[in-house]
Coordinates of C-alpha atoms and ligand atoms in Angstrom, one line a residue:
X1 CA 2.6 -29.6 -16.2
X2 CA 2.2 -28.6 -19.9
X3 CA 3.7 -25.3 -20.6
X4 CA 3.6 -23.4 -23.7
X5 CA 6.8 -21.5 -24.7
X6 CA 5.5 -18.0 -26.6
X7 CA 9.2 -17.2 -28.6
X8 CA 8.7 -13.5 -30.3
X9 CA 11.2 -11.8 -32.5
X10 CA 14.3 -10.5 -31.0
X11 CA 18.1 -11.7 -30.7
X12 CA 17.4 -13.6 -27.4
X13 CA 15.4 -16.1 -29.6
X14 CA 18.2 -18.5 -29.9
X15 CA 18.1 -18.5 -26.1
X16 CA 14.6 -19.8 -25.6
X17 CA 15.6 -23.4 -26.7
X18 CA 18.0 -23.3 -23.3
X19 CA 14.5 -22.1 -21.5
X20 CA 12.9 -25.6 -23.0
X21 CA 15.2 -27.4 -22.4
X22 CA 15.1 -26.3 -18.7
X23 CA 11.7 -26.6 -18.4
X24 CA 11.7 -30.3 -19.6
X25 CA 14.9 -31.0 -17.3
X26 CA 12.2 -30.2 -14.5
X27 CA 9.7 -32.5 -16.0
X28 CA 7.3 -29.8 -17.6
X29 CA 5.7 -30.9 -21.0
X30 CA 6.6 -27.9 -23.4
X31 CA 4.2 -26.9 -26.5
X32 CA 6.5 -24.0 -28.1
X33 CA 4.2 -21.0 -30.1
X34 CA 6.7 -18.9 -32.3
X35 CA 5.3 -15.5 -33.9
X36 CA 6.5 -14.9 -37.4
X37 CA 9.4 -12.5 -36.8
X38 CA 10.5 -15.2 -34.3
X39 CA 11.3 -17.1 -37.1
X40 CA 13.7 -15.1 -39.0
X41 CA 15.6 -15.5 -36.1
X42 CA 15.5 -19.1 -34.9
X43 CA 13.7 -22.2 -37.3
X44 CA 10.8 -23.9 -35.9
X45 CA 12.8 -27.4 -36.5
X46 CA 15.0 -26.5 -34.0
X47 CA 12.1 -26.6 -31.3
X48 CA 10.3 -29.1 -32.5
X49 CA 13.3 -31.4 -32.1
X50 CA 13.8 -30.3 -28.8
X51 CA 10.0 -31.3 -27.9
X52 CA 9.0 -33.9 -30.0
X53 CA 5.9 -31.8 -30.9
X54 CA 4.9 -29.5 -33.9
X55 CA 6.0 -26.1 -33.4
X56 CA 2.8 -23.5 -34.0
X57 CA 4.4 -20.8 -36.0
X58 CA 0.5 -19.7 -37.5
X59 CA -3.2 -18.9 -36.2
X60 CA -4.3 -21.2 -39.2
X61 CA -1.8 -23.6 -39.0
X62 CA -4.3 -26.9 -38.2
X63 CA -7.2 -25.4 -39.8
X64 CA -5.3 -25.5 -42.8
X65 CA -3.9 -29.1 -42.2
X66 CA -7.1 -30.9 -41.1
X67 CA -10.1 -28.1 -42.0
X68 CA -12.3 -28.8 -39.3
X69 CA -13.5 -26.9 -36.5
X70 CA -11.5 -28.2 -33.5
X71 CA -8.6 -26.8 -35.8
X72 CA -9.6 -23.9 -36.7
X73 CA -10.1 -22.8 -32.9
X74 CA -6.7 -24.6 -32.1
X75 CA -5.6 -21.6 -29.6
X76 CA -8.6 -22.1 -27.8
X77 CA -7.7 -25.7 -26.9
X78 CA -4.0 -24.8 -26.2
X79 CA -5.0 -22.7 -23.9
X80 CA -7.4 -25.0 -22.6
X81 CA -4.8 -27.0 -21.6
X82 CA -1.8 -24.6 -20.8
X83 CA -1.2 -24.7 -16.8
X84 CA 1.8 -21.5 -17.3
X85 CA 2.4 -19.4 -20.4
X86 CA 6.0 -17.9 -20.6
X87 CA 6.5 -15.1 -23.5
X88 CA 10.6 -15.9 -23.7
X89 CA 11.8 -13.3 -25.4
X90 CA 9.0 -10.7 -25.0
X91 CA 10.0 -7.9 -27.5
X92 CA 8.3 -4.5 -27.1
X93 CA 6.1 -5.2 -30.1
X94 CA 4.6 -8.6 -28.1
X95 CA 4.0 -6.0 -24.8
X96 CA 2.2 -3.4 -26.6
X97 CA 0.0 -6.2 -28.3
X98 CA -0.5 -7.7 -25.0
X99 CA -1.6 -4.8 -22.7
X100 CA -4.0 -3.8 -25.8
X101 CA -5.7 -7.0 -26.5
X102 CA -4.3 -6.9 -30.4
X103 CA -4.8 -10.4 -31.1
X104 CA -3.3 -11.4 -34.6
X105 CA -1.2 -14.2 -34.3
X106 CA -1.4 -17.4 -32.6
X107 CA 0.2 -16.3 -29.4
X108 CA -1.4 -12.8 -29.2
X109 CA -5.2 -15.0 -29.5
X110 CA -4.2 -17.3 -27.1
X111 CA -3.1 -14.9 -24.6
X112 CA -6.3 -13.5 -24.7
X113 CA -8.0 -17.1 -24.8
X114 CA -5.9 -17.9 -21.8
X115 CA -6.8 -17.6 -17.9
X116 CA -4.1 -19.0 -16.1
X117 CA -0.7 -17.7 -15.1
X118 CA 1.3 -15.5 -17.8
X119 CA 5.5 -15.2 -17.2
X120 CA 7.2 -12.9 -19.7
X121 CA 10.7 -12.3 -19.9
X122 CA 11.6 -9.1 -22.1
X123 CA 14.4 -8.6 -24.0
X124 CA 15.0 -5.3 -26.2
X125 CA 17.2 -2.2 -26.5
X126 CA 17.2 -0.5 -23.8
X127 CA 16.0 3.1 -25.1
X128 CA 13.0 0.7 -26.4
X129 CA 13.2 -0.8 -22.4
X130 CA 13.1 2.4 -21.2
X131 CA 10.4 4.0 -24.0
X132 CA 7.6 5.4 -22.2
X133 CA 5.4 3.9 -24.2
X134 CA 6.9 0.2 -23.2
X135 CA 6.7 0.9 -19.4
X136 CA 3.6 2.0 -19.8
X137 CA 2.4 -1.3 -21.2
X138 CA 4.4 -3.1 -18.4
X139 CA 2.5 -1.5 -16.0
X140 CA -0.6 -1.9 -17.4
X141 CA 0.0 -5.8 -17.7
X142 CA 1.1 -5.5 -13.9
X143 CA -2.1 -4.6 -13.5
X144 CA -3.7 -7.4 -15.0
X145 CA -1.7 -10.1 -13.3
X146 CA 1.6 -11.2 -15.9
X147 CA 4.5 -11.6 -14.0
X148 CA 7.3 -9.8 -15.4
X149 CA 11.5 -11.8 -15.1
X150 CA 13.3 -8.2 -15.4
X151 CA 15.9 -8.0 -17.9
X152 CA 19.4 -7.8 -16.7
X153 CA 21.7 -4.9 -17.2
X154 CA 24.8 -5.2 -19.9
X155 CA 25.6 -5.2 -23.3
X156 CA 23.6 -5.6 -25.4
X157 CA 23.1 -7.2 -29.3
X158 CA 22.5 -3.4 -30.7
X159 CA 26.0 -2.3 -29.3
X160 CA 24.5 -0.3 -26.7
X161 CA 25.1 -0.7 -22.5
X162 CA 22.0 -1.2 -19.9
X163 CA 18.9 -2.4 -19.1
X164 CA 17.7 -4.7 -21.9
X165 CA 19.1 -8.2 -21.9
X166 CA 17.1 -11.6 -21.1
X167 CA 16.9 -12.3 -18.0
X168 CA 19.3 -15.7 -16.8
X169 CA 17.4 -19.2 -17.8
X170 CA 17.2 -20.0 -14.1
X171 CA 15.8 -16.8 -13.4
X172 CA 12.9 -17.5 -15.9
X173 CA 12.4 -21.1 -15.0
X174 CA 12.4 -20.6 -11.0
X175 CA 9.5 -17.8 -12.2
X176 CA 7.8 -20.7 -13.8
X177 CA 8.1 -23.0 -10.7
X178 CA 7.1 -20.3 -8.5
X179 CA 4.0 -19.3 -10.5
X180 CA 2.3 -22.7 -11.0
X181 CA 3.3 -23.4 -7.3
X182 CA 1.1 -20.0 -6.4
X183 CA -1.2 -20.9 -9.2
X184 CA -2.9 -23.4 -6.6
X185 CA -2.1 -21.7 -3.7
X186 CA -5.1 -19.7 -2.9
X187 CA -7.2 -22.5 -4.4
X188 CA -10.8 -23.1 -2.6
X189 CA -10.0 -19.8 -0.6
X190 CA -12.7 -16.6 -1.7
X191 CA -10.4 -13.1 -1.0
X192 CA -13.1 -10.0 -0.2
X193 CA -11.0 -7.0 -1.4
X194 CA -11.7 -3.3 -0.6
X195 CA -10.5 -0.8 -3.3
X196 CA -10.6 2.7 -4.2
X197 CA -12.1 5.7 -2.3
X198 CA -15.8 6.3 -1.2
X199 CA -17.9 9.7 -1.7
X200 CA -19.9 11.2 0.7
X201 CA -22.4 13.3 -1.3
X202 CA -23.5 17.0 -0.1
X203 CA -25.4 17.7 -3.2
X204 CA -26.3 16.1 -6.5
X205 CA -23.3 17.0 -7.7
X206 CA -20.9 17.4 -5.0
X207 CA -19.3 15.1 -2.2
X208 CA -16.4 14.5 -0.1
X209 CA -13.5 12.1 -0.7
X210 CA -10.0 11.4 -0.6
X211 CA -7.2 10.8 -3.4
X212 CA -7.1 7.1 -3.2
X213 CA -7.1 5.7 -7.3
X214 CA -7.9 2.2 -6.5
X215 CA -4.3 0.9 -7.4
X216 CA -3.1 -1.1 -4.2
X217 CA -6.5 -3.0 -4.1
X218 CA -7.0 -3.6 -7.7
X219 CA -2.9 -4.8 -7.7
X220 CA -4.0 -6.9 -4.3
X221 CA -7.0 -8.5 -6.5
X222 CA -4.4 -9.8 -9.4
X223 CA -2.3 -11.0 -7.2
X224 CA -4.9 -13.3 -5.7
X225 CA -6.3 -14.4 -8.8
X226 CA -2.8 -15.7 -10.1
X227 CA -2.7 -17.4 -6.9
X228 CA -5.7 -19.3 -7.5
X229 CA -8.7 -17.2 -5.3
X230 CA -12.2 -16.2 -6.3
X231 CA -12.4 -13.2 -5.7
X232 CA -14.9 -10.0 -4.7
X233 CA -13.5 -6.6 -5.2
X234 CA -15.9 -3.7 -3.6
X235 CA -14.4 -0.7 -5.3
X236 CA -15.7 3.1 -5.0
X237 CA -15.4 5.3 -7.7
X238 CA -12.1 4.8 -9.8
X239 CA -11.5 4.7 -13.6
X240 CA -9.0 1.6 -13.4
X241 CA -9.7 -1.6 -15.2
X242 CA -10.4 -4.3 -12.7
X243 CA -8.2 -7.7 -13.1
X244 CA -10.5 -9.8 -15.2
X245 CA -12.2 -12.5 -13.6
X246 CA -13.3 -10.3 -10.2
X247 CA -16.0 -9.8 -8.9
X248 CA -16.3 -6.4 -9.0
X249 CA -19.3 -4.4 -7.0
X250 CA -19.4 -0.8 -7.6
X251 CA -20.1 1.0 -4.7
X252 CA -20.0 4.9 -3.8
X253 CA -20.4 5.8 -0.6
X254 CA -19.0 4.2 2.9
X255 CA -22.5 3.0 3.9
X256 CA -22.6 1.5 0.3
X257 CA -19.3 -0.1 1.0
X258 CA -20.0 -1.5 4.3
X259 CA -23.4 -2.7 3.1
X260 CA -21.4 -4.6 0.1
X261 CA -18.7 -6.0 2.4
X262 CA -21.1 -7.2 5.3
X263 CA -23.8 -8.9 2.9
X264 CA -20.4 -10.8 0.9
X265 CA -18.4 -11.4 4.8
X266 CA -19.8 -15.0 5.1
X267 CA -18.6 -16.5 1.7
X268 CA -14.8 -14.7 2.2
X269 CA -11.9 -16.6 4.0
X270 CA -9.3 -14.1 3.7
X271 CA -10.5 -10.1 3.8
X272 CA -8.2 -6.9 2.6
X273 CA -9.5 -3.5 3.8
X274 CA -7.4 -1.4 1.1
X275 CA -9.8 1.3 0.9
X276 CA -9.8 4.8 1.9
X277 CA -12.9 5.2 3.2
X278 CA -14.2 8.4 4.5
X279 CA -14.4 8.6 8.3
X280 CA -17.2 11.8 8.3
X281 CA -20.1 12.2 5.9
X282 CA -22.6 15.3 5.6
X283 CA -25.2 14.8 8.2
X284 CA -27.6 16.4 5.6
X285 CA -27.6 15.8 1.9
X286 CA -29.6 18.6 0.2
X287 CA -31.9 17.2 -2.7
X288 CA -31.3 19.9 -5.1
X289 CA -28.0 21.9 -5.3
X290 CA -27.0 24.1 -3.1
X291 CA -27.1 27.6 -4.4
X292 CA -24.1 29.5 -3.9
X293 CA -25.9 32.6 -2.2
X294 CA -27.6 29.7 -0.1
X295 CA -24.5 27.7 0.8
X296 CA -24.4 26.9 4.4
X297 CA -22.2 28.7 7.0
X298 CA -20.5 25.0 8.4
X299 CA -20.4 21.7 7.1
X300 CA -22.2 19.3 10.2
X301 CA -21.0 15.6 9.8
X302 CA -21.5 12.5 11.2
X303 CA -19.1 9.6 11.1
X304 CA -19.7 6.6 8.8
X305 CA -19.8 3.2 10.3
X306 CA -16.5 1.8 10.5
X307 CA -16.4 -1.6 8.5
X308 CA -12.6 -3.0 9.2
X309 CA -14.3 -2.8 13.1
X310 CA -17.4 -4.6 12.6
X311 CA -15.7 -7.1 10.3
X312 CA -13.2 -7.4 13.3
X313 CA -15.7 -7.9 15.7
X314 CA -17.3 -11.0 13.6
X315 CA -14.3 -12.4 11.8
X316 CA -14.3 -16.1 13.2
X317 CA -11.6 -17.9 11.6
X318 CA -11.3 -15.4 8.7
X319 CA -7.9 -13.9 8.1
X320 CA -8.3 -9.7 7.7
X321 CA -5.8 -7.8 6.5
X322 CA -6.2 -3.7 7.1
X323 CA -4.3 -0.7 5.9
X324 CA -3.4 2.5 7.9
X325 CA -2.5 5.7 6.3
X326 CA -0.7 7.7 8.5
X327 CA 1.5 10.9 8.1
X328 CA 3.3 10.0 10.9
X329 CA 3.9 8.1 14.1
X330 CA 3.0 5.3 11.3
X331 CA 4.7 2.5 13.6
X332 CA 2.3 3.1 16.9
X333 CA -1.0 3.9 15.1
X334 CA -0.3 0.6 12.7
X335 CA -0.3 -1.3 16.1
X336 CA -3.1 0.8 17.5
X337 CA -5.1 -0.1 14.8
X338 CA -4.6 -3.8 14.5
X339 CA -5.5 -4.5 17.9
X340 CA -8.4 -2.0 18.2
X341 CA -9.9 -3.5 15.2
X342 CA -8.9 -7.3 16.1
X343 CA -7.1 -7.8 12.8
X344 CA -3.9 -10.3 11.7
X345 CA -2.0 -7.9 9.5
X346 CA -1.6 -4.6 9.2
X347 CA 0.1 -2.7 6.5
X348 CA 0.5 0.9 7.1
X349 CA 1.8 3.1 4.0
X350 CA 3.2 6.8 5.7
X351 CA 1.1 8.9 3.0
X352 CA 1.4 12.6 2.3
X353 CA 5.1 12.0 0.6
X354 CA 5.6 12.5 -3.4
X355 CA 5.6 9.8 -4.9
X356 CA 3.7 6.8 -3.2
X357 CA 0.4 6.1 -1.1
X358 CA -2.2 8.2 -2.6
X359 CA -2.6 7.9 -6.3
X360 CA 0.9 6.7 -6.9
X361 CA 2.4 3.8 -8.5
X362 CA 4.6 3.4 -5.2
X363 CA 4.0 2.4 -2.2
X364 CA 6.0 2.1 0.9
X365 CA 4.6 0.4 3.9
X366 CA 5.3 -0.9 7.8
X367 CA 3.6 -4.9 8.1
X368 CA 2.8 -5.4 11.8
X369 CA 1.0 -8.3 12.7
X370 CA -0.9 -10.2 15.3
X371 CA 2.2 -12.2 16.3
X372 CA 4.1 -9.1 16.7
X373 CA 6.3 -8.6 14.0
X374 CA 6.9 -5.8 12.0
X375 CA 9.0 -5.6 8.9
X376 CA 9.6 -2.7 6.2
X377 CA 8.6 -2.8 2.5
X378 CA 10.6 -0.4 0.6
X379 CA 9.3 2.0 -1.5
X380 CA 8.3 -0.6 -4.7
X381 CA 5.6 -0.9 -7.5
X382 CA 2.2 -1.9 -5.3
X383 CA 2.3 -4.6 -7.6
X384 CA 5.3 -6.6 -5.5
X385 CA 3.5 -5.0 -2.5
X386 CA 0.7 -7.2 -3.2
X387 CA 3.0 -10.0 -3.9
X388 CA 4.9 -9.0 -0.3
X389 CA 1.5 -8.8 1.5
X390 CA 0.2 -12.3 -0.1
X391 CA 3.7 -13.9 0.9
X392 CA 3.1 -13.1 4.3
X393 CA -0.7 -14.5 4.8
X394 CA 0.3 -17.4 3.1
X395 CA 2.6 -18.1 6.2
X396 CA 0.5 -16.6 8.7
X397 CA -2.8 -17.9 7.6
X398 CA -2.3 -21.3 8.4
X399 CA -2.2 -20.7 12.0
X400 CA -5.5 -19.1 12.2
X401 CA -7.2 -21.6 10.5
Ligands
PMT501 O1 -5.9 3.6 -3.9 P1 -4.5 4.0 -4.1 O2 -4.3 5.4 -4.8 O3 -3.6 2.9 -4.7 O4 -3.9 4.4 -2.6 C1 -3.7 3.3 -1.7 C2 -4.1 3.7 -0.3 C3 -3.1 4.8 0.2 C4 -5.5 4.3 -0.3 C5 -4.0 2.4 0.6 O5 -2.7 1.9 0.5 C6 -4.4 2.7 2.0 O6 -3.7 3.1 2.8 N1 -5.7 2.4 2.3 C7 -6.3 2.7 3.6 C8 -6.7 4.1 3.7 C9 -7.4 4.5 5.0 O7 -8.6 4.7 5.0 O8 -6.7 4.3 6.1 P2 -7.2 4.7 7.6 O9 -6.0 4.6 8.4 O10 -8.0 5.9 7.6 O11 -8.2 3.4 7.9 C10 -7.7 2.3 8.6 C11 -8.4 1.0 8.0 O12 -9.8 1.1 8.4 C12 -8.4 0.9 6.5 O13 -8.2 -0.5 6.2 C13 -9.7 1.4 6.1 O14 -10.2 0.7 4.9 C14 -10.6 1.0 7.2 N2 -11.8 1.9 7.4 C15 -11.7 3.2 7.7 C16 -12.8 4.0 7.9 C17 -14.1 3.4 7.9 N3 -15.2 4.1 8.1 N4 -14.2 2.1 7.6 C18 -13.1 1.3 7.4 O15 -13.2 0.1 7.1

């Protein structure tokens, strides 16, 4: 496996040559990238004798060397042939650049050039750790797939005590094994995710829906792309950023949804019902708006075709995941609803509680399944949700197949 080493400019610098020299003690070919301020810190000599290969330290570096065109695009072909990309240390200045595509250095292009699994270990001071600004760019990279070693908690270079230092080596390279291991995981599978909420529209300009934001199936939909699945995400309305390389089809209302899901059933292999997805709609949608001196007495509605059901009821070998949101009794109605709508996994998040389910970062959530277990998820980023939920079909799936 050839794995480039991205070594930005902090203290823990010195400790990335322990992080190649891990990598090749597990037989990895290493190609190390160092930014500039990396350098003031550690010399390039020091990794190239480690590797036995030219350290990049510049976005021209070859250009200027050979002058032809294969060079001047080098960090297209590194990427081309990267199989795991580990950002060891990642300083606050790398995050920020990451999560906002600023590309001007070799490892900041690449990134960007680069499609396969990203593993980034941070290392700062911990007021910059714990920066709003800096979390925010963690999540936002969540979002988009990198998998994040935490730092550890201690004392740090800057004198200071807390959360901040570089994660342990094996930490980092155990991250590395794990992601090129669930790089291939999901390979030749297609995952059909639902995401986001629908609308149910009374007027031209006003509907029914829920609070869902989209988060726990857009976080479901990175996860199986850095596990190796093509993926269709059928999102309602929501202003997130899908995980690049999706499939994304808008839809809007529940029929929309189940239209999407139905016509897209045959291709998928494993399907995630993460959408909250209205169970009435209007029975009659006026054509022009409804005039407030002409607004109706009572609201008639109809229920809108259940999809997790009918994909239930023709699911073959298929492996469907649903969700429940319950504000109580979460346990029974979890079971309830995986046998009612013949699915393998259920994950059932009690909603209506600060802080996770609806339009949180959080989530907390029951997993019953078809075998009859049931274990907890803490309250967590949805982000390790996904990777909880994933975990779990990957050792359930098998047997269905
Ligand atoms: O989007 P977020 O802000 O991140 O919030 C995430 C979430 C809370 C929306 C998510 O975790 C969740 O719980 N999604 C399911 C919400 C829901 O509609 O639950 P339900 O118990 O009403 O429905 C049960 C299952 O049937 C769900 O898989 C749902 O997608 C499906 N369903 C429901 C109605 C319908 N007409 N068709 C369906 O397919």
């Amino acid at each position: 496996m050839r794995v480039v080493v991205g070594v930005t400019g902090g203290i823990a610098a010195y400790k990335a040559a322990e992080v190649v020299r891990a990598l090749q003690e597990r037989a990895h070919t290493v190609q190390v990238v160092m930014t500039a301020h990396a350098q003031e810190f550690v010399r390039p000599l020091t990794f190239a004798a480690l590797t036995g290969q030219k350290v990049i330290t510049g976005l021209f570096d070859a250009a200027s060397a050979q002058g032809t065109l294969e060079s001047a695009i080098e960090h297209i072909g590194v990427a081309q042939q990267c199989e795991a990309l580990v950002i060891a240390p990642a300083t606050a200045g790398v995050l920020a650049k990451l999560a906002h595509g600023i590309a001007d250095d070799f490892l900041t292009t690449m990134y960007l050039a680069y499609t396969g699994p990203v593993i980034a270990a941070p290392a700062m001071n911990v007021n910059m750790w714990q920066h709003a600004a800096t979390q925010a760019n963690l999540e936002t990279l969540r979002r988009r797939g990198v998998r994040f070693v935490e730092p550890g908690e201690g004392y740090l270079a800057c004198g200071m005590t807390g959360p901040g230092r570089m994660a342990e080596i094996e930490r980092i390279v155990a991250a590395v094994d794990q992601a090129l291991m669930q790089g291939c995981e999901l390979d030749g599978q297609t995952v059909l995710i639902t995401a986001g909420p629908t609308r149910e529209p009374l007027d031209p300009v006003r509907y029914l829906s829920n609070r869902s934001s989209g988060r726990m199936g857009f976080a479901l939909a990175a996860e199986a792309l850095g596990r190796g699945a093509q993926v269709i995400l059928v999102a309602g309305p929501t202003a997130l950023e899908p995980p690049a390389g999706a499939e994304v089809m808008r839809v809007e209302t529940a029929q929309e949804m189940y239209d999407a899901v139905l016509a897209r059933l045959n291709e998928a292999t494993i399907i995630i019902k993460a959408a909250a997805v209205a169970d009435f709609r209007p029975v009659h949608r006026a054509s022009q708006k409804v005039k407030k001196s002409a607004a109706p007495p009572a609201l008639e509605l109809e229920p809108t075709p259940d999809i997790l059901a009918e994909i239930g009821r023709r699911k073959g070998e298929r492996f469907v995941v649903g969700f429940a949101a319950e504000t109580e009794h979460v346990g029974e109605e979890a079971v309830r609803k995986l046998r009612s709508k013949n699915c393998d996994m259920v994950v059932a998040n009690r909603v209506g509680e600060p802080g996770t389910g609806f339009d949180a970062e959080d989530n907390e959530a029951l997993i019953v399944t078809a075998a009859g277990e049931a274990t907890h998820f803490p309250r967590g980023s949805k982000h390790d949700l996904a990777v909880h939920i994933f975990d779990r079909i990957h050792q359930l799936q098998p047997a269905r197949r």
